[in-house]
Amino acid sequence: MSGRIPDDKIREVQERADILDVVSSYVALKRSGANHVGLCPFHAEKTPSFNVNPPRQIYHCFGCGVGGDAISFVQRMEGLSFPEAVRRLAERYGIDIAEEQRSPEQELARQRRAQLVRINEVAAQFYHRILMAAEEPRGRTARAYLKQRGYGRDTAEKFCLGYAPEGWESLTRHLAEKGFETDLIRQVGLVRPGKEGRGDYDLFRKRLIFPIYSARGEVVAFGGRVLDQSLPKYINSPESPVYHKSATLYGLHQAREAMRRGEEAILVEGYFDVLALHRGGFSQAVATCGTALTAEHARLLKRYTARVVLLFDQDQAGRQATFRAMEALLPEGLAVAVTSLEAGEDPDSYMAKHGAAALRQCLEAARPVFEVFLDETLAAHGDSVEGRARAAEAVLEKLRLIPGEIERSLYLQALAQKTGLDPALLQGRSGGAGASAGTRSDEEAIPLPEPPDEGPTQGFGAPAPRARARAAQAERVSPAPQALIRYLLERAEARERARREGLDEVLGDHLLRRLAEKILSVPGVSGEIPRAGLSEILDADEARLLATIRLPAAQLFGDDLDSLFAECRADVARGAARRRRRELLQRIHDAQAAGDFDAWARYTRELQEMRRLQGGKLE
């Protein structure tokens, strides 16, 4: 379902869904005065700190700080969006939600999606039956293969493993007998069209099958592995209307409860790595589906945990994958650690040799990923002056991934200690490293050392310091970017113009631009877009930002879209000029410190020219 839930129905759910009744279905509670207490389901604890207050209809954990009402509890427990949690509780309490009428196109799309998921589910059952039925001869080889690797019925049932027989049309015929349309079967990638008039044939043949589930438990795709040494070892379903590998994690449906309780996810590289870890008691393990980790993966993990341990191969490709994952995970504010096994080992072989307890020790010894990146970058560039300089630049470039200012500062200190460079110099060279890729403006930065005054009258000597805070207060803050968001929500002509001109031209702030992109992605709305209707596609940061935008945009710009867009373009230009000005000030400072008169003069002339073009004033 994707229609908007009316506000009165949300209120009815909030009134009818008793917090004690809801929480008790997940957590064992004992009465304690006016409250009920139990072990928190969101973090590991031995002494109850989780409280439910029926009179106020709220819950709160004094251990990890989470709290809220019945809807937010179900959101956290099930990893659902707000509308999904409302619908789940409405169904439980018999509340009929008559959603806003869908357009014929929307209803057709919903029905088609449901059919595609159903096709995948029927295919998964077909493969699973062949593997699990003792009387089924086609699955005998696969059953022996799993037994040889130490996997039994429990693992096969938990992950609904299956086997695709060698016949070219086994699944094709089965789905046709079930009455599914050929075009829909092709859309999910389970069959391929035959050539020269031949019929469709199965994509997966003679392969162990790994169904891939969405977080909600829908079968959306499959992976297939050969049982011998033939190539390719693995093939996967292509992307489809129900499957996007950049936003899907293998094993998440089975791992999410363990991730939530243990406050940790283990990210591995392959399907069998996930199976091995779950078999060994590490049920918080997940893997990507044949692709590098993406920002969508990171946001998905953040719904269930605050910490991710990377357990990748130790070859060059594995290290590259580790640091690519770092780039996706750190901007989301996740704590990221990395551990390693002996060369040539994977989780399956390592536990077979050393046991699960040894693997647990490896996981407990995991180091922060940025610390590992810093050390390996320094080692790779060597101890020469040039090598240390290049390594420092590489580390500073990635430092912007870390959203926490204190953590960034500590890594700057560590970099200074390991390279012998001046901490103040590194602080200045970090420039925009304070900007988180996901939550902060490009203009925000780690506080720089006091730069020289921008006037060119200073001699070639000691800089005249200026407090950065005072300069920041003088910078002009334009209401136009936030006003544009209001206009995009309220006016179709504003949305059309934004698409035509391009958001990069009118919004300099990364988060505002992301929010605008989501607004423009809403199809088929000719008038105002309801804010509640956006709730299913906004992430937490975008939703918080939207909630804060309350300025009277219409009073500022009226019907004058020309002025609104002109002011937004000017704001983008001002932001670029401010960033360049700060960069020039720092370079002038560096040149002074190094005694490089030519560089000092060159940067000073550029700064003077910028002042001249802006009428003697730089914001």
Coordinates of C-alpha atoms in Angstrom, one line a residue:
M1 CA 0.0 0.0 0.0
S2 CA 1.3 3.5 -0.8
G3 CA -1.7 5.8 -0.3
R4 CA -1.7 8.6 2.2
I5 CA -3.1 7.7 5.7
P6 CA -5.6 10.3 6.8
D7 CA -4.6 12.2 9.9
D8 CA -7.8 11.2 11.8
K9 CA -6.9 7.5 11.3
I10 CA -3.4 8.1 12.6
R11 CA -4.9 9.7 15.7
E12 CA -7.3 6.7 16.1
V13 CA -4.5 4.3 15.9
Q14 CA -2.6 6.3 18.6
E15 CA -5.6 6.3 20.8
R16 CA -6.5 2.6 20.4
A17 CA -3.1 1.0 20.4
D18 CA -2.4 0.4 24.1
I19 CA 1.3 0.8 24.8
L20 CA 1.4 -2.0 27.4
D21 CA -0.5 -4.4 25.1
V22 CA 1.8 -3.7 22.2
V23 CA 5.1 -3.9 24.1
S24 CA 4.1 -7.0 26.0
S25 CA 3.8 -8.9 22.8
Y26 CA 7.5 -8.4 22.2
V27 CA 9.0 -8.0 25.7
A28 CA 8.4 -9.7 29.1
L29 CA 7.3 -7.0 31.5
K30 CA 6.8 -6.9 35.3
R31 CA 4.8 -4.3 37.2
S32 CA 6.8 -1.8 39.2
G33 CA 4.5 0.8 40.7
A34 CA 2.8 2.8 38.0
N35 CA 5.2 1.4 35.4
H36 CA 6.1 -1.9 33.9
V37 CA 9.8 -2.9 33.5
G38 CA 11.8 -5.4 31.4
L39 CA 14.9 -6.0 29.5
C40 CA 15.4 -3.5 26.6
P41 CA 14.8 -5.1 23.2
F42 CA 17.0 -2.5 21.6
H43 CA 20.3 -3.2 23.4
A44 CA 21.9 -6.0 25.3
E45 CA 21.4 -5.7 29.1
K46 CA 21.2 -7.9 32.2
T47 CA 19.4 -5.5 34.5
P48 CA 16.0 -4.2 33.4
S49 CA 16.1 -0.5 32.4
F50 CA 13.3 -0.5 29.9
N51 CA 10.1 1.2 31.3
V52 CA 6.6 1.3 30.0
N53 CA 4.2 3.9 31.4
P54 CA 0.6 3.0 30.6
P55 CA -1.0 6.3 32.0
R56 CA 1.2 8.4 29.6
Q57 CA 1.2 5.7 26.8
I58 CA 5.0 6.0 26.4
Y59 CA 8.1 3.8 26.8
H60 CA 11.6 4.8 27.7
C61 CA 14.9 2.9 28.2
F62 CA 17.2 4.5 30.8
G63 CA 20.1 2.4 29.4
C64 CA 20.2 3.4 25.7
G65 CA 17.8 6.4 25.8
V66 CA 15.3 5.3 23.3
G67 CA 11.6 6.1 23.9
G68 CA 8.3 7.0 22.3
D69 CA 4.8 5.7 21.7
A70 CA 3.3 2.5 20.4
I71 CA 3.9 3.5 16.8
S72 CA 7.5 4.3 17.2
F73 CA 8.0 1.1 19.2
V74 CA 6.7 -1.0 16.3
Q75 CA 8.8 1.0 13.9
R76 CA 12.0 0.2 15.8
M77 CA 11.1 -3.5 16.5
E78 CA 10.1 -4.3 12.9
G79 CA 12.3 -1.8 11.0
L80 CA 9.2 -0.2 9.5
S81 CA 8.5 3.3 8.2
F82 CA 5.9 5.4 10.1
P83 CA 3.1 4.6 7.6
E84 CA 3.9 0.9 7.7
A85 CA 3.9 0.8 11.5
V86 CA 0.5 2.6 11.5
R87 CA -0.9 0.1 9.1
R88 CA 0.4 -2.8 11.2
L89 CA -1.2 -1.5 14.3
A90 CA -4.4 -0.6 12.5
E91 CA -4.7 -4.2 11.3
R92 CA -4.0 -5.5 14.8
Y93 CA -6.8 -3.3 16.4
G94 CA -9.3 -3.7 13.6
I95 CA -9.1 -0.2 12.4
D96 CA -10.1 0.2 8.8
I97 CA -7.9 2.6 7.0
A98 CA -9.6 4.0 3.9
E99 CA -6.6 5.5 2.1
E100 CA -6.8 8.3 -0.4
Q101 CA -8.0 7.0 -3.8
R102 CA -5.1 5.9 -6.0
S103 CA -5.0 6.8 -9.7
P104 CA -5.6 4.0 -12.1
E105 CA -1.9 4.1 -12.9
Q106 CA -0.9 3.8 -9.3
E107 CA -3.3 0.9 -8.6
L108 CA -2.0 -0.9 -11.7
A109 CA 1.5 -0.5 -10.5
R110 CA 0.6 -1.8 -7.1
Q111 CA -1.0 -4.9 -8.5
R112 CA 1.9 -5.5 -10.8
R113 CA 4.4 -5.3 -8.0
A114 CA 2.3 -7.7 -5.9
Q115 CA 2.3 -10.1 -8.9
L116 CA 6.0 -9.9 -9.3
V117 CA 6.7 -10.6 -5.7
R118 CA 4.2 -13.6 -5.8
I119 CA 6.1 -15.0 -8.8
N120 CA 9.3 -14.9 -6.8
E121 CA 7.7 -16.5 -3.8
V122 CA 6.3 -19.4 -6.0
A123 CA 9.8 -19.8 -7.6
A124 CA 11.4 -19.9 -4.1
Q125 CA 9.0 -22.6 -3.0
F126 CA 9.6 -24.6 -6.2
Y127 CA 13.4 -24.5 -5.7
H128 CA 13.1 -25.2 -1.9
R129 CA 10.9 -28.3 -2.4
I130 CA 13.4 -29.8 -4.8
L131 CA 16.2 -29.4 -2.3
M132 CA 14.3 -30.4 0.9
A133 CA 12.2 -33.3 -0.3
A134 CA 14.0 -36.6 0.4
E135 CA 12.1 -38.3 -2.4
E136 CA 13.1 -35.7 -4.9
P137 CA 16.0 -37.1 -6.9
R138 CA 16.8 -33.8 -8.6
G139 CA 18.0 -32.3 -5.3
R140 CA 20.2 -35.2 -4.2
T141 CA 23.5 -33.6 -5.3
A142 CA 22.7 -30.3 -3.7
R143 CA 21.7 -32.0 -0.4
A144 CA 25.0 -33.9 -0.4
Y145 CA 26.9 -30.7 -1.2
L146 CA 25.4 -28.8 1.8
K147 CA 26.0 -31.8 4.1
Q148 CA 29.6 -32.0 3.0
R149 CA 30.0 -28.3 3.9
G150 CA 28.3 -28.9 7.3
Y151 CA 24.9 -27.4 6.7
G152 CA 21.7 -29.2 7.6
R153 CA 18.0 -28.6 7.4
D154 CA 17.9 -25.8 10.0
T155 CA 20.1 -23.5 7.8
A156 CA 18.3 -24.6 4.6
E157 CA 14.9 -23.8 6.2
K158 CA 16.0 -20.5 7.8
F159 CA 17.2 -19.1 4.5
C160 CA 14.8 -21.1 2.3
L161 CA 17.7 -22.5 0.3
G162 CA 16.7 -24.3 -2.9
Y163 CA 18.1 -26.1 -5.9
A164 CA 17.5 -25.3 -9.6
P165 CA 17.5 -28.6 -11.6
E166 CA 19.4 -28.9 -14.9
G167 CA 16.3 -28.9 -17.2
W168 CA 16.2 -25.8 -19.4
E169 CA 12.5 -25.2 -18.8
S170 CA 11.7 -26.7 -15.4
L171 CA 10.8 -23.4 -13.6
T172 CA 9.3 -21.9 -16.8
R173 CA 6.8 -24.7 -17.1
H174 CA 6.0 -24.6 -13.4
L175 CA 5.2 -20.9 -13.4
A176 CA 3.2 -21.3 -16.6
E177 CA 1.1 -24.0 -15.0
K178 CA 0.4 -21.6 -12.1
G179 CA -1.0 -19.1 -14.6
F180 CA 1.6 -16.3 -14.4
E181 CA 2.0 -14.1 -17.5
T182 CA 5.2 -14.6 -19.5
D183 CA 5.9 -10.9 -19.5
L184 CA 5.9 -10.7 -15.7
I185 CA 8.1 -13.7 -15.3
R186 CA 10.6 -12.1 -17.6
Q187 CA 10.5 -8.8 -15.6
V188 CA 11.8 -10.5 -12.5
G189 CA 14.6 -12.1 -14.6
L190 CA 13.8 -15.8 -13.8
V191 CA 13.6 -16.7 -17.4
R192 CA 15.2 -15.5 -20.6
P193 CA 13.6 -15.4 -24.1
G194 CA 14.7 -18.1 -26.4
K195 CA 16.2 -17.4 -29.8
E196 CA 15.0 -18.4 -33.3
G197 CA 11.5 -19.2 -32.2
R198 CA 12.4 -21.3 -29.2
G199 CA 10.5 -20.8 -26.0
D200 CA 11.7 -19.1 -22.8
Y201 CA 14.3 -21.0 -20.7
D202 CA 15.3 -20.8 -17.0
L203 CA 18.1 -18.4 -15.9
F204 CA 19.1 -20.7 -13.0
R205 CA 20.0 -24.3 -13.8
K206 CA 22.1 -26.8 -11.8
R207 CA 22.7 -24.3 -9.1
L208 CA 22.1 -24.0 -5.3
I209 CA 19.6 -21.2 -4.9
F210 CA 19.8 -18.4 -2.3
P211 CA 16.5 -16.4 -2.2
I212 CA 17.1 -12.7 -1.5
Y213 CA 14.5 -11.1 0.8
S214 CA 13.6 -7.5 1.3
A215 CA 13.6 -6.2 4.9
R216 CA 9.9 -6.8 5.0
G217 CA 10.3 -10.5 4.1
E218 CA 9.4 -10.4 0.4
V219 CA 11.3 -12.6 -2.0
V220 CA 12.7 -10.0 -4.4
A221 CA 15.5 -11.9 -6.2
F222 CA 17.8 -14.9 -6.2
G223 CA 21.5 -15.9 -6.2
G224 CA 22.7 -19.1 -7.7
R225 CA 25.9 -21.1 -7.1
V226 CA 27.3 -24.0 -9.0
L227 CA 28.2 -27.2 -7.1
D228 CA 31.4 -27.8 -9.1
Q229 CA 34.2 -25.7 -10.4
S230 CA 32.5 -24.5 -13.5
L231 CA 32.2 -20.7 -14.2
P232 CA 30.7 -18.4 -13.4
K233 CA 30.5 -19.6 -9.8
Y234 CA 27.6 -17.2 -9.0
I235 CA 24.9 -15.6 -11.0
N236 CA 22.3 -13.3 -9.7
S237 CA 18.9 -12.0 -10.7
P238 CA 19.0 -8.8 -12.7
E239 CA 17.5 -5.6 -11.3
S240 CA 13.7 -5.5 -11.6
P241 CA 10.8 -3.4 -10.4
V242 CA 11.0 -5.2 -7.0
Y243 CA 14.8 -5.6 -6.7
H244 CA 17.4 -3.0 -6.5
K245 CA 20.7 -4.5 -5.4
S246 CA 22.1 -1.1 -4.3
A247 CA 19.4 -1.1 -1.6
T248 CA 19.1 -4.8 -0.7
L249 CA 21.2 -6.8 1.8
Y250 CA 21.3 -10.6 1.8
G251 CA 20.3 -12.0 5.2
L252 CA 18.8 -8.7 6.6
H253 CA 15.4 -10.2 7.1
Q254 CA 16.9 -13.1 9.2
A255 CA 19.5 -10.8 10.9
R256 CA 17.5 -7.7 11.9
E257 CA 16.4 -8.8 15.3
A258 CA 19.9 -9.9 16.3
M259 CA 21.3 -6.7 14.9
R260 CA 18.9 -4.7 17.0
R261 CA 19.5 -6.6 20.2
G262 CA 23.2 -6.8 19.9
E263 CA 23.5 -3.2 18.6
E264 CA 25.9 -4.5 15.8
A265 CA 25.9 -5.8 12.3
I266 CA 28.6 -7.9 10.7
L267 CA 29.0 -7.1 7.0
V268 CA 30.6 -9.9 4.9
E269 CA 31.1 -10.5 1.2
G270 CA 29.1 -13.5 0.2
Y271 CA 26.0 -15.7 0.7
F272 CA 28.0 -18.6 2.3
D273 CA 29.8 -16.2 4.6
V274 CA 26.3 -15.1 6.0
L275 CA 25.3 -18.8 6.3
A276 CA 28.5 -19.7 8.1
L277 CA 28.2 -16.9 10.6
H278 CA 24.6 -17.6 11.4
R279 CA 25.4 -21.2 11.9
G280 CA 28.2 -20.2 14.3
G281 CA 25.8 -18.1 16.4
F282 CA 26.6 -14.7 14.8
S283 CA 23.0 -14.0 13.6
Q284 CA 23.7 -10.3 12.9
A285 CA 25.6 -11.1 9.7
V286 CA 24.5 -9.6 6.3
A287 CA 26.1 -9.2 2.9
T288 CA 25.7 -7.1 -0.2
C289 CA 24.3 -8.8 -3.3
G290 CA 27.2 -8.7 -5.7
T291 CA 27.8 -5.0 -5.5
A292 CA 29.8 -2.4 -3.5
L293 CA 28.2 -1.0 -0.4
T294 CA 26.1 2.1 -1.1
A295 CA 24.6 5.0 0.8
E296 CA 21.2 3.2 0.5
H297 CA 22.7 0.2 2.2
A298 CA 24.2 2.4 5.0
R299 CA 20.8 4.0 5.6
L300 CA 19.2 0.6 5.7
L301 CA 21.7 -0.7 8.3
K302 CA 21.2 2.5 10.4
R303 CA 17.5 1.5 10.8
Y304 CA 18.6 -1.5 12.9
T305 CA 22.0 -0.8 14.5
A306 CA 24.6 1.9 15.3
R307 CA 27.7 -0.2 14.7
V308 CA 29.0 -2.2 11.7
V309 CA 31.9 -4.6 11.7
L310 CA 33.5 -5.2 8.3
L311 CA 34.7 -8.8 7.7
F312 CA 36.1 -8.9 4.2
D313 CA 38.9 -10.9 2.5
Q314 CA 42.4 -9.8 3.1
D315 CA 43.5 -9.5 -0.5
Q316 CA 43.8 -6.2 -2.4
A317 CA 40.2 -6.3 -3.6
G318 CA 39.0 -7.0 -0.1
R319 CA 40.9 -4.0 1.3
Q320 CA 39.5 -1.7 -1.4
A321 CA 36.0 -3.0 -0.6
T322 CA 36.6 -2.2 3.1
F323 CA 37.5 1.4 2.4
R324 CA 34.7 1.8 -0.1
A325 CA 32.3 0.6 2.6
M326 CA 33.9 3.1 5.0
E327 CA 33.0 5.9 2.6
A328 CA 29.3 4.8 2.6
L329 CA 28.9 4.1 6.3
L330 CA 30.7 6.9 8.1
P331 CA 28.7 9.8 6.8
E332 CA 25.6 8.2 8.2
G333 CA 27.0 8.4 11.7
L334 CA 27.6 4.7 12.1
A335 CA 30.5 3.4 14.2
V336 CA 32.5 1.3 11.8
A337 CA 35.1 -1.3 12.7
V338 CA 37.2 -3.7 10.7
T339 CA 38.6 -7.1 11.6
S340 CA 40.5 -9.7 9.6
L341 CA 41.1 -13.4 9.4
E342 CA 44.2 -15.2 8.4
A343 CA 45.2 -14.9 4.7
G344 CA 43.1 -17.3 2.6
E345 CA 40.5 -17.9 5.3
D346 CA 36.8 -17.1 5.2
P347 CA 34.4 -17.2 8.1
D348 CA 33.4 -20.8 7.2
S349 CA 36.9 -22.2 7.0
Y350 CA 38.1 -20.2 10.0
M351 CA 35.4 -21.5 12.3
A352 CA 36.0 -25.1 11.1
K353 CA 39.6 -24.8 12.1
H354 CA 39.4 -22.7 15.2
G355 CA 35.8 -22.6 16.4
A356 CA 33.3 -19.9 16.9
A357 CA 35.0 -18.7 20.1
A358 CA 38.1 -17.8 18.2
L359 CA 36.0 -15.9 15.6
R360 CA 34.3 -14.0 18.4
Q361 CA 37.7 -12.9 19.7
C362 CA 38.6 -11.6 16.2
L363 CA 35.4 -9.6 16.1
E364 CA 35.9 -8.2 19.6
A365 CA 39.4 -7.1 18.5
A366 CA 38.1 -5.1 15.6
R367 CA 39.7 -1.7 15.1
P368 CA 38.0 1.5 14.0
V369 CA 38.0 1.5 10.2
F370 CA 39.4 5.1 9.9
E371 CA 42.2 4.2 12.2
V372 CA 43.1 1.2 10.0
F373 CA 42.8 3.5 6.9
L374 CA 45.1 6.0 8.4
D375 CA 47.8 3.4 9.3
E376 CA 47.6 1.6 6.0
T377 CA 47.7 4.9 4.0
L378 CA 50.8 6.0 5.9
A379 CA 52.5 2.6 5.4
A380 CA 51.6 2.6 1.6
H381 CA 53.3 6.0 1.0
G382 CA 56.4 5.4 2.9
D383 CA 58.4 7.5 5.4
S384 CA 59.9 10.0 3.0
V385 CA 59.0 13.6 3.2
E386 CA 57.0 13.4 0.0
G387 CA 55.4 10.1 1.1
R388 CA 54.2 11.5 4.4
A389 CA 52.9 14.6 2.7
R390 CA 50.9 12.6 0.1
A391 CA 49.6 10.3 2.9
A392 CA 48.5 13.2 5.0
E393 CA 46.6 14.7 2.0
A394 CA 44.9 11.4 1.4
V395 CA 43.8 11.1 5.0
L396 CA 42.6 14.7 5.2
E397 CA 40.5 14.1 2.1
K398 CA 38.6 11.2 3.7
L399 CA 38.4 12.9 7.1
R400 CA 35.3 14.8 5.9
L401 CA 33.4 11.5 6.0
I402 CA 33.3 11.6 9.8
P403 CA 30.4 13.8 11.0
G404 CA 31.6 14.1 14.7
E405 CA 33.8 17.1 15.3
I406 CA 35.5 15.6 18.3
E407 CA 36.3 12.3 16.5
R408 CA 37.7 14.3 13.6
S409 CA 39.9 16.4 15.9
L410 CA 41.3 13.2 17.6
Y411 CA 42.2 11.8 14.2
L412 CA 43.9 15.0 13.2
Q413 CA 46.0 14.7 16.4
A414 CA 46.8 11.1 15.6
L415 CA 47.8 12.1 12.0
A416 CA 50.0 14.9 13.4
Q417 CA 51.7 12.5 15.8
K418 CA 52.4 9.8 13.2
T419 CA 53.7 12.2 10.5
G420 CA 55.5 14.8 12.7
L421 CA 53.4 17.5 11.0
D422 CA 52.2 20.7 12.8
P423 CA 48.7 20.0 14.2
A424 CA 47.7 23.6 13.4
L425 CA 48.8 23.1 9.8
L426 CA 46.8 19.9 9.4
Q427 CA 43.8 21.6 11.0
G428 CA 44.0 24.3 8.4
R429 CA 44.6 22.0 5.5
S430 CA 41.6 20.0 6.5
G431 CA 39.5 22.9 5.1
G432 CA 36.0 21.5 4.4
A433 CA 36.7 18.3 6.3
G434 CA 34.0 19.2 8.8
A435 CA 31.3 18.7 6.3
S436 CA 29.5 15.4 6.6
A437 CA 28.4 14.0 3.2
G438 CA 25.0 13.4 4.5
T439 CA 24.0 16.0 7.0
R440 CA 25.9 19.2 6.8
S441 CA 26.3 22.1 4.4
D442 CA 29.3 22.3 2.1
E443 CA 30.1 25.6 3.7
E444 CA 30.5 24.2 7.2
A445 CA 34.0 23.2 8.3
I446 CA 36.2 22.2 11.1
P447 CA 37.3 25.5 12.7
L448 CA 40.4 26.7 11.0
P449 CA 43.4 28.3 12.6
E450 CA 43.0 32.0 12.9
P451 CA 43.6 33.2 9.3
P452 CA 45.2 36.5 8.3
D453 CA 43.0 39.6 7.8
E454 CA 41.8 39.6 4.2
G455 CA 43.1 43.2 3.6
P456 CA 46.1 43.3 1.4
T457 CA 47.8 46.0 3.5
Q458 CA 49.4 43.3 5.7
G459 CA 53.2 43.0 5.2
F460 CA 54.9 39.8 4.4
G461 CA 55.2 38.7 8.0
A462 CA 53.1 37.7 10.9
P463 CA 49.4 37.4 10.1
A464 CA 46.8 39.6 11.7
P465 CA 44.2 37.1 13.2
R466 CA 40.5 37.4 12.9
A467 CA 38.0 35.3 14.9
R468 CA 36.2 32.9 12.5
A469 CA 33.0 33.1 14.6
R470 CA 32.9 36.9 14.0
A471 CA 33.2 36.4 10.3
A472 CA 30.5 33.7 10.3
Q473 CA 28.1 36.1 12.0
A474 CA 28.7 38.6 9.2
E475 CA 27.8 36.1 6.5
R476 CA 24.4 36.7 4.9
V477 CA 21.9 33.9 5.4
S478 CA 19.3 33.9 2.6
P479 CA 15.8 32.6 3.1
A480 CA 15.5 31.7 -0.6
P481 CA 16.7 28.1 -0.5
Q482 CA 14.2 27.1 2.2
A483 CA 11.5 29.2 0.5
L484 CA 12.1 27.2 -2.7
I485 CA 11.4 24.0 -0.8
R486 CA 8.0 25.4 0.2
Y487 CA 7.3 26.4 -3.4
L488 CA 8.3 23.0 -4.7
L489 CA 5.8 21.5 -2.2
E490 CA 3.0 23.9 -3.1
R491 CA 3.3 24.8 -6.8
A492 CA 3.6 22.6 -9.9
E493 CA 5.1 25.5 -11.9
A494 CA 7.9 25.8 -9.4
R495 CA 8.6 22.0 -9.6
E496 CA 8.7 22.2 -13.4
R497 CA 11.1 25.2 -13.4
A498 CA 13.4 23.5 -10.9
R499 CA 13.5 20.4 -13.2
R500 CA 14.3 22.6 -16.1
E501 CA 17.0 24.7 -14.5
G502 CA 18.5 21.9 -12.4
L503 CA 18.7 21.7 -8.6
D504 CA 22.5 22.1 -8.6
E505 CA 22.0 25.6 -10.0
V506 CA 19.7 26.7 -7.3
L507 CA 20.5 24.8 -4.1
G508 CA 24.0 24.7 -2.7
D509 CA 23.2 22.8 0.5
H510 CA 23.5 19.1 0.1
L511 CA 20.6 18.1 2.4
L512 CA 18.2 20.7 1.0
R513 CA 19.1 19.4 -2.5
R514 CA 18.4 15.8 -1.4
L515 CA 15.1 16.9 0.0
A516 CA 14.2 18.7 -3.2
E517 CA 15.1 15.7 -5.3
K518 CA 12.6 13.6 -3.2
I519 CA 9.9 16.2 -3.7
L520 CA 10.4 16.3 -7.5
S521 CA 10.3 12.5 -7.6
V522 CA 6.7 12.4 -6.5
P523 CA 4.6 11.5 -9.6
G524 CA 1.3 12.7 -10.9
V525 CA 0.6 15.7 -8.5
S526 CA -0.6 18.8 -10.2
G527 CA -1.2 20.9 -7.1
E528 CA 0.2 20.9 -3.6
I529 CA 2.2 17.8 -2.4
P530 CA 1.0 16.8 1.1
R531 CA 3.9 16.6 3.5
A532 CA 2.4 13.4 5.0
G533 CA 2.6 11.8 1.6
L534 CA 6.3 12.3 1.6
S535 CA 6.9 10.3 4.8
E536 CA 7.5 7.0 3.0
I537 CA 10.3 8.3 0.8
L538 CA 12.2 10.7 3.2
D539 CA 15.0 9.5 5.4
A540 CA 15.2 10.7 9.0
D541 CA 17.5 13.7 8.2
E542 CA 15.3 14.8 5.3
A543 CA 12.1 14.5 7.4
R544 CA 13.6 16.5 10.3
L545 CA 14.7 19.2 7.9
L546 CA 11.3 19.4 6.2
A547 CA 9.6 19.7 9.7
T548 CA 11.8 22.8 10.5
I549 CA 10.9 24.7 7.3
R550 CA 8.1 27.1 8.5
L551 CA 9.1 30.5 7.1
P552 CA 6.3 32.5 5.3
A553 CA 7.6 31.9 1.8
A554 CA 4.6 33.3 0.0
Q555 CA 4.9 36.6 1.9
L556 CA 8.5 36.9 0.9
F557 CA 8.2 36.1 -2.8
G558 CA 4.5 36.0 -3.7
D559 CA 4.0 34.9 -7.3
D560 CA 7.5 36.2 -8.3
L561 CA 9.2 32.9 -9.2
D562 CA 11.8 34.9 -11.2
S563 CA 13.0 36.6 -8.0
L564 CA 12.9 33.4 -6.0
F565 CA 15.1 31.5 -8.5
A566 CA 17.4 34.4 -9.0
E567 CA 18.0 34.7 -5.3
C568 CA 18.6 31.0 -5.0
R569 CA 21.2 31.2 -7.8
A570 CA 22.8 34.1 -6.1
D571 CA 22.9 32.1 -2.8
V572 CA 24.7 29.3 -4.6
A573 CA 27.2 31.8 -6.0
R574 CA 27.7 33.4 -2.6
G575 CA 28.4 30.0 -1.1
A576 CA 31.0 29.2 -3.7
A577 CA 32.6 32.6 -3.2
R578 CA 32.8 32.1 0.6
R579 CA 34.4 28.7 0.2
R580 CA 37.0 30.1 -2.2
R581 CA 37.6 33.1 0.1
R582 CA 38.3 30.8 3.0
E583 CA 40.6 28.7 0.9
L584 CA 42.5 31.8 -0.3
L585 CA 42.9 33.1 3.3
Q586 CA 44.3 29.8 4.4
R587 CA 46.7 29.6 1.4
I588 CA 47.9 33.2 2.2
H589 CA 48.5 32.1 5.7
D590 CA 50.4 29.0 4.6
A591 CA 52.5 31.0 2.2
Q592 CA 53.4 33.5 4.9
A593 CA 54.4 30.6 7.2
A594 CA 56.5 29.0 4.4
G595 CA 58.1 32.3 3.3
D596 CA 56.8 31.8 -0.2
F597 CA 56.4 35.5 -1.4
D598 CA 55.3 34.5 -4.9
A599 CA 52.5 32.3 -3.7
W600 CA 51.5 34.9 -1.1
A601 CA 51.3 37.6 -3.8
R602 CA 49.4 35.4 -6.2
Y603 CA 46.7 34.5 -3.7
T604 CA 46.5 38.1 -2.4
R605 CA 45.9 39.4 -5.9
E606 CA 43.1 36.9 -6.4
L607 CA 41.5 37.9 -3.1
Q608 CA 41.7 41.6 -4.1
E609 CA 40.1 40.8 -7.4
M610 CA 37.2 39.0 -5.7
R611 CA 36.7 42.0 -3.4
R612 CA 36.7 44.4 -6.4
L613 CA 34.1 42.4 -8.3
Q614 CA 31.9 42.4 -5.2
G615 CA 32.2 46.1 -4.7
G616 CA 34.9 46.0 -2.1
K617 CA 33.0 43.6 0.1
L618 CA 33.3 39.8 0.6
E619 CA 30.6 38.1 2.6

